[in-house]
Amino acid sequence: MPLDRQRRHVLLVVLVAVTTLVLVAQVGWSSSRSPGRGHRRRDTPAARRALAVSLETCARAIEALTDADADAEVIVLDVPGGRTDSDSAFLDALAAAPPVTLSAVRSNSDGAPIVLGGSDALDIEGVRASDGRFDPDDDGVVRRFDHTLDDDDDDDDDDDDDDDDGGVAATGLVLVPTLPVVVIEQIIGQKLPTDVTGSEGATIDLPGPAGTVTEVSFLSLVSGRIPAEQIAGRVVVVGPTRENSRTPLTQR
Amino acid sequence: MHAAAIDTLLRDVPLRTPPTGVRLLLTLLACLAPLLTVRLNVFRGLVLVFALALGWLVLVQIAFNLGWIPPVVAPIVGLAAAAVATAA
């Protein structure tokens, strides 16, 4: 075989090998980004416990947001509840409030999402449960969200929590849309199609690092120190300002 | 993060990722691009590869501004690796 032809043959083989390697790596990476591929949720039990706020205090927060002058468009409570939560003042506040989205990261053995205020809260018109979890990529960074998370594989790091709570899991949340989807459904008053977030999830368009979105302290809210015009007509998310998950803009 | 996700949906998901097939095709083209340098000497070939990589990054930025997120790492790695293979 002439040298030139032999060289070309080697070049072709090397190029094919390189191309195959890169494409296989990209396919593998794409597959790992697809929803339901076994990522571990990052809502650790310790983080959830740190969010514990009494129902009475939450009721006061809802009342502040329901005030005639304030009147938020949708109230989002990103405060996971316990299975025994029940408080009449909280339920009364929910009943008088504009649409409320309650976040759940666990479900009962019967599949019902565990939310603040318990199952009684979900019987109130205008109150809906949502899946408050995100599905991070393999590197632990949250870049996307889905319409629904289609499986439950977060129990690897939640075993201790399961023991404490008597075997709760998140399997029932497969039927519950994620928090942003429920909020939009409450705003527009109709269901969103399941493909609204695309086949691989919708990429979150982060406005900037933590603190870019207007934040007010919970204490200021419940003590009525937030001007009504700062709330009126807005979607208000009541929850932790320090994220449990990393985003592409999180400082390492 | 929830606020950002809600805002993303309110704005009809402004950032989109091209379908897997399109991403793979772009990477394949990047891997094959160094074939253009086969008839050039090493220096010219190197300049062409750098120009292609730079051009791709500019295109990626333009696409991002238009709301698309094309692949970056895979095509650049493929281009560089294929360029090295071609030069060798």
PDB file of C-alpha atoms in Angstrom, chain A residues 7-8 11-12 14-15 18-19 22-23 26-27 29-30 33 76 78 103 131-134 142 144-145 179-184 187 192 195-198 200-207 213 235 237 243 245-247, chain B residues 1-20 23-29 31-32 34-35 38-39 64 69 71-75 77-88:
ATOM      1  CA  ARG A   7      -1.547   7.638   5.900  1.00  0.00           C
ATOM      2  CA  ARG A   8      -4.995   8.608   4.671  1.00  0.00           C
ATOM      3  CA  LEU A  11      -6.206   9.425   9.389  1.00  0.00           C
ATOM      4  CA  LEU A  12      -9.681   8.186   8.536  1.00  0.00           C
ATOM      5  CA  VAL A  14      -8.386   8.108  13.860  1.00  0.00           C
ATOM      6  CA  LEU A  15     -11.021  10.647  12.824  1.00  0.00           C
ATOM      7  CA  VAL A  18     -12.401  10.615  17.734  1.00  0.00           C
ATOM      8  CA  THR A  19     -15.821  11.447  16.298  1.00  0.00           C
ATOM      9  CA  VAL A  22     -17.131  12.612  21.249  1.00  0.00           C
ATOM     10  CA  LEU A  23     -20.596  11.653  20.013  1.00  0.00           C
ATOM     11  CA  GLN A  26     -22.441  13.690  24.192  1.00  0.00           C
ATOM     12  CA  VAL A  27     -25.200  11.081  23.930  1.00  0.00           C
ATOM     13  CA  TRP A  29     -24.393  13.376  28.740  1.00  0.00           C
ATOM     14  CA  SER A  30     -27.733  14.112  27.040  1.00  0.00           C
ATOM     15  CA  ARG A  33     -29.982  15.093  31.619  1.00  0.00           C
ATOM     16  CA  VAL A  76     -46.858  30.119  47.054  1.00  0.00           C
ATOM     17  CA  ASP A  78     -42.664  26.637  49.747  1.00  0.00           C
ATOM     18  CA  SER A 103     -45.227  22.810  48.104  1.00  0.00           C
ATOM     19  CA  ASP A 131     -44.201  19.029  43.682  1.00  0.00           C
ATOM     20  CA  GLY A 132     -41.640  21.380  45.213  1.00  0.00           C
ATOM     21  CA  ARG A 133     -38.606  19.355  44.202  1.00  0.00           C
ATOM     22  CA  PHE A 134     -36.068  20.068  41.494  1.00  0.00           C
ATOM     23  CA  VAL A 142     -30.209  22.571  38.915  1.00  0.00           C
ATOM     24  CA  ARG A 144     -34.105  22.752  34.428  1.00  0.00           C
ATOM     25  CA  PHE A 145     -37.517  21.886  35.742  1.00  0.00           C
ATOM     26  CA  LEU A 179     -44.546  24.072  41.668  1.00  0.00           C
ATOM     27  CA  PRO A 180     -43.996  26.532  38.771  1.00  0.00           C
ATOM     28  CA  VAL A 181     -46.494  24.628  36.591  1.00  0.00           C
ATOM     29  CA  VAL A 182     -49.188  24.712  39.279  1.00  0.00           C
ATOM     30  CA  VAL A 183     -48.624  28.434  39.857  1.00  0.00           C
ATOM     31  CA  ILE A 184     -49.080  29.229  36.162  1.00  0.00           C
ATOM     32  CA  ILE A 187     -52.884  32.237  37.165  1.00  0.00           C
ATOM     33  CA  LEU A 192     -50.872  23.296  31.043  1.00  0.00           C
ATOM     34  CA  ASP A 195     -44.992  18.990  27.133  1.00  0.00           C
ATOM     35  CA  VAL A 196     -44.909  22.648  28.201  1.00  0.00           C
ATOM     36  CA  THR A 197     -41.423  22.132  29.597  1.00  0.00           C
ATOM     37  CA  GLY A 198     -40.184  20.109  26.607  1.00  0.00           C
ATOM     38  CA  GLU A 200     -35.759  17.378  28.655  1.00  0.00           C
ATOM     39  CA  GLY A 201     -37.260  19.988  30.958  1.00  0.00           C
ATOM     40  CA  ALA A 202     -37.415  23.754  30.618  1.00  0.00           C
ATOM     41  CA  THR A 203     -34.139  25.575  31.141  1.00  0.00           C
ATOM     42  CA  ILE A 204     -34.542  28.006  34.042  1.00  0.00           C
ATOM     43  CA  ASP A 205     -33.780  31.532  32.864  1.00  0.00           C
ATOM     44  CA  LEU A 206     -32.069  32.764  36.013  1.00  0.00           C
ATOM     45  CA  PRO A 207     -32.245  36.546  36.336  1.00  0.00           C
ATOM     46  CA  VAL A 213     -35.264  38.652  42.822  1.00  0.00           C
ATOM     47  CA  VAL A 235     -46.886  36.012  42.671  1.00  0.00           C
ATOM     48  CA  VAL A 237     -43.241  32.898  47.085  1.00  0.00           C
ATOM     49  CA  GLU A 243     -31.330  27.516  48.090  1.00  0.00           C
ATOM     50  CA  SER A 245     -29.521  23.239  45.412  1.00  0.00           C
ATOM     51  CA  ARG A 246     -26.767  24.807  43.371  1.00  0.00           C
ATOM     52  CA  THR A 247     -27.551  26.739  40.204  1.00  0.00           C
TER      53      THR A 247
ATOM     54  CA  MET B   1     -35.089  29.302  42.286  1.00  0.00           C
ATOM     55  CA  HIS B   2     -38.863  28.712  42.305  1.00  0.00           C
ATOM     56  CA  ALA B   3     -39.408  32.389  41.508  1.00  0.00           C
ATOM     57  CA  ALA B   4     -37.047  32.125  38.534  1.00  0.00           C
ATOM     58  CA  ALA B   5     -38.783  28.947  37.329  1.00  0.00           C
ATOM     59  CA  ILE B   6     -42.212  30.604  37.585  1.00  0.00           C
ATOM     60  CA  ASP B   7     -40.908  33.617  35.695  1.00  0.00           C
ATOM     61  CA  THR B   8     -39.465  31.296  33.031  1.00  0.00           C
ATOM     62  CA  LEU B   9     -42.881  29.728  32.445  1.00  0.00           C
ATOM     63  CA  LEU B  10     -44.615  33.108  32.492  1.00  0.00           C
ATOM     64  CA  ARG B  11     -42.311  34.174  29.657  1.00  0.00           C
ATOM     65  CA  ASP B  12     -43.065  30.996  27.709  1.00  0.00           C
ATOM     66  CA  VAL B  13     -39.688  29.326  28.356  1.00  0.00           C
ATOM     67  CA  PRO B  14     -37.370  31.791  26.588  1.00  0.00           C
ATOM     68  CA  LEU B  15     -34.354  29.436  26.574  1.00  0.00           C
ATOM     69  CA  ARG B  16     -34.638  26.333  24.388  1.00  0.00           C
ATOM     70  CA  THR B  17     -32.263  23.437  23.791  1.00  0.00           C
ATOM     71  CA  PRO B  18     -32.124  22.091  20.219  1.00  0.00           C
ATOM     72  CA  PRO B  19     -33.273  18.482  19.720  1.00  0.00           C
ATOM     73  CA  THR B  20     -30.702  15.761  20.403  1.00  0.00           C
ATOM     74  CA  ARG B  23     -26.918  18.683  18.659  1.00  0.00           C
ATOM     75  CA  LEU B  24     -25.296  15.455  17.499  1.00  0.00           C
ATOM     76  CA  LEU B  25     -25.200  16.678  13.903  1.00  0.00           C
ATOM     77  CA  LEU B  26     -23.456  19.894  14.960  1.00  0.00           C
ATOM     78  CA  THR B  27     -20.893  17.890  16.922  1.00  0.00           C
ATOM     79  CA  LEU B  28     -20.363  15.546  13.978  1.00  0.00           C
ATOM     80  CA  LEU B  29     -19.731  18.492  11.652  1.00  0.00           C
ATOM     81  CA  CYS B  31     -15.386  16.630  14.257  1.00  0.00           C
ATOM     82  CA  LEU B  32     -15.217  16.474  10.485  1.00  0.00           C
ATOM     83  CA  PRO B  34     -10.520  19.531  10.422  1.00  0.00           C
ATOM     84  CA  LEU B  35     -10.640  17.549   7.170  1.00  0.00           C
ATOM     85  CA  VAL B  38      -5.633  18.210   5.291  1.00  0.00           C
ATOM     86  CA  ARG B  39      -4.194  19.972   2.263  1.00  0.00           C
ATOM     87  CA  PHE B  64     -28.055  32.131  23.040  1.00  0.00           C
ATOM     88  CA  ILE B  69     -28.650  26.843  23.834  1.00  0.00           C
ATOM     89  CA  PRO B  71     -23.804  22.527  22.437  1.00  0.00           C
ATOM     90  CA  VAL B  72     -20.441  24.138  23.182  1.00  0.00           C
ATOM     91  CA  VAL B  73     -18.100  21.712  24.879  1.00  0.00           C
ATOM     92  CA  ALA B  74     -18.662  18.648  22.668  1.00  0.00           C
ATOM     93  CA  PRO B  75     -18.124  20.420  19.301  1.00  0.00           C
ATOM     94  CA  VAL B  77     -13.535  19.149  22.061  1.00  0.00           C
ATOM     95  CA  GLY B  78     -14.398  17.223  18.909  1.00  0.00           C
ATOM     96  CA  LEU B  79     -12.895  19.945  16.718  1.00  0.00           C
ATOM     97  CA  ALA B  80      -9.698  20.107  18.771  1.00  0.00           C
ATOM     98  CA  ALA B  81      -9.277  16.354  19.023  1.00  0.00           C
ATOM     99  CA  ALA B  82      -9.937  15.834  15.340  1.00  0.00           C
ATOM    100  CA  ALA B  83      -7.537  18.666  14.483  1.00  0.00           C
ATOM    101  CA  VAL B  84      -4.779  17.052  16.551  1.00  0.00           C
ATOM    102  CA  ALA B  85      -5.503  13.689  14.924  1.00  0.00           C
ATOM    103  CA  THR B  86      -5.392  15.242  11.465  1.00  0.00           C
ATOM    104  CA  ALA B  87      -2.120  17.062  12.173  1.00  0.00           C
ATOM    105  CA  ALA B  88      -0.522  13.896  13.522  1.00  0.00           C
TER     106      ALA B  88
END
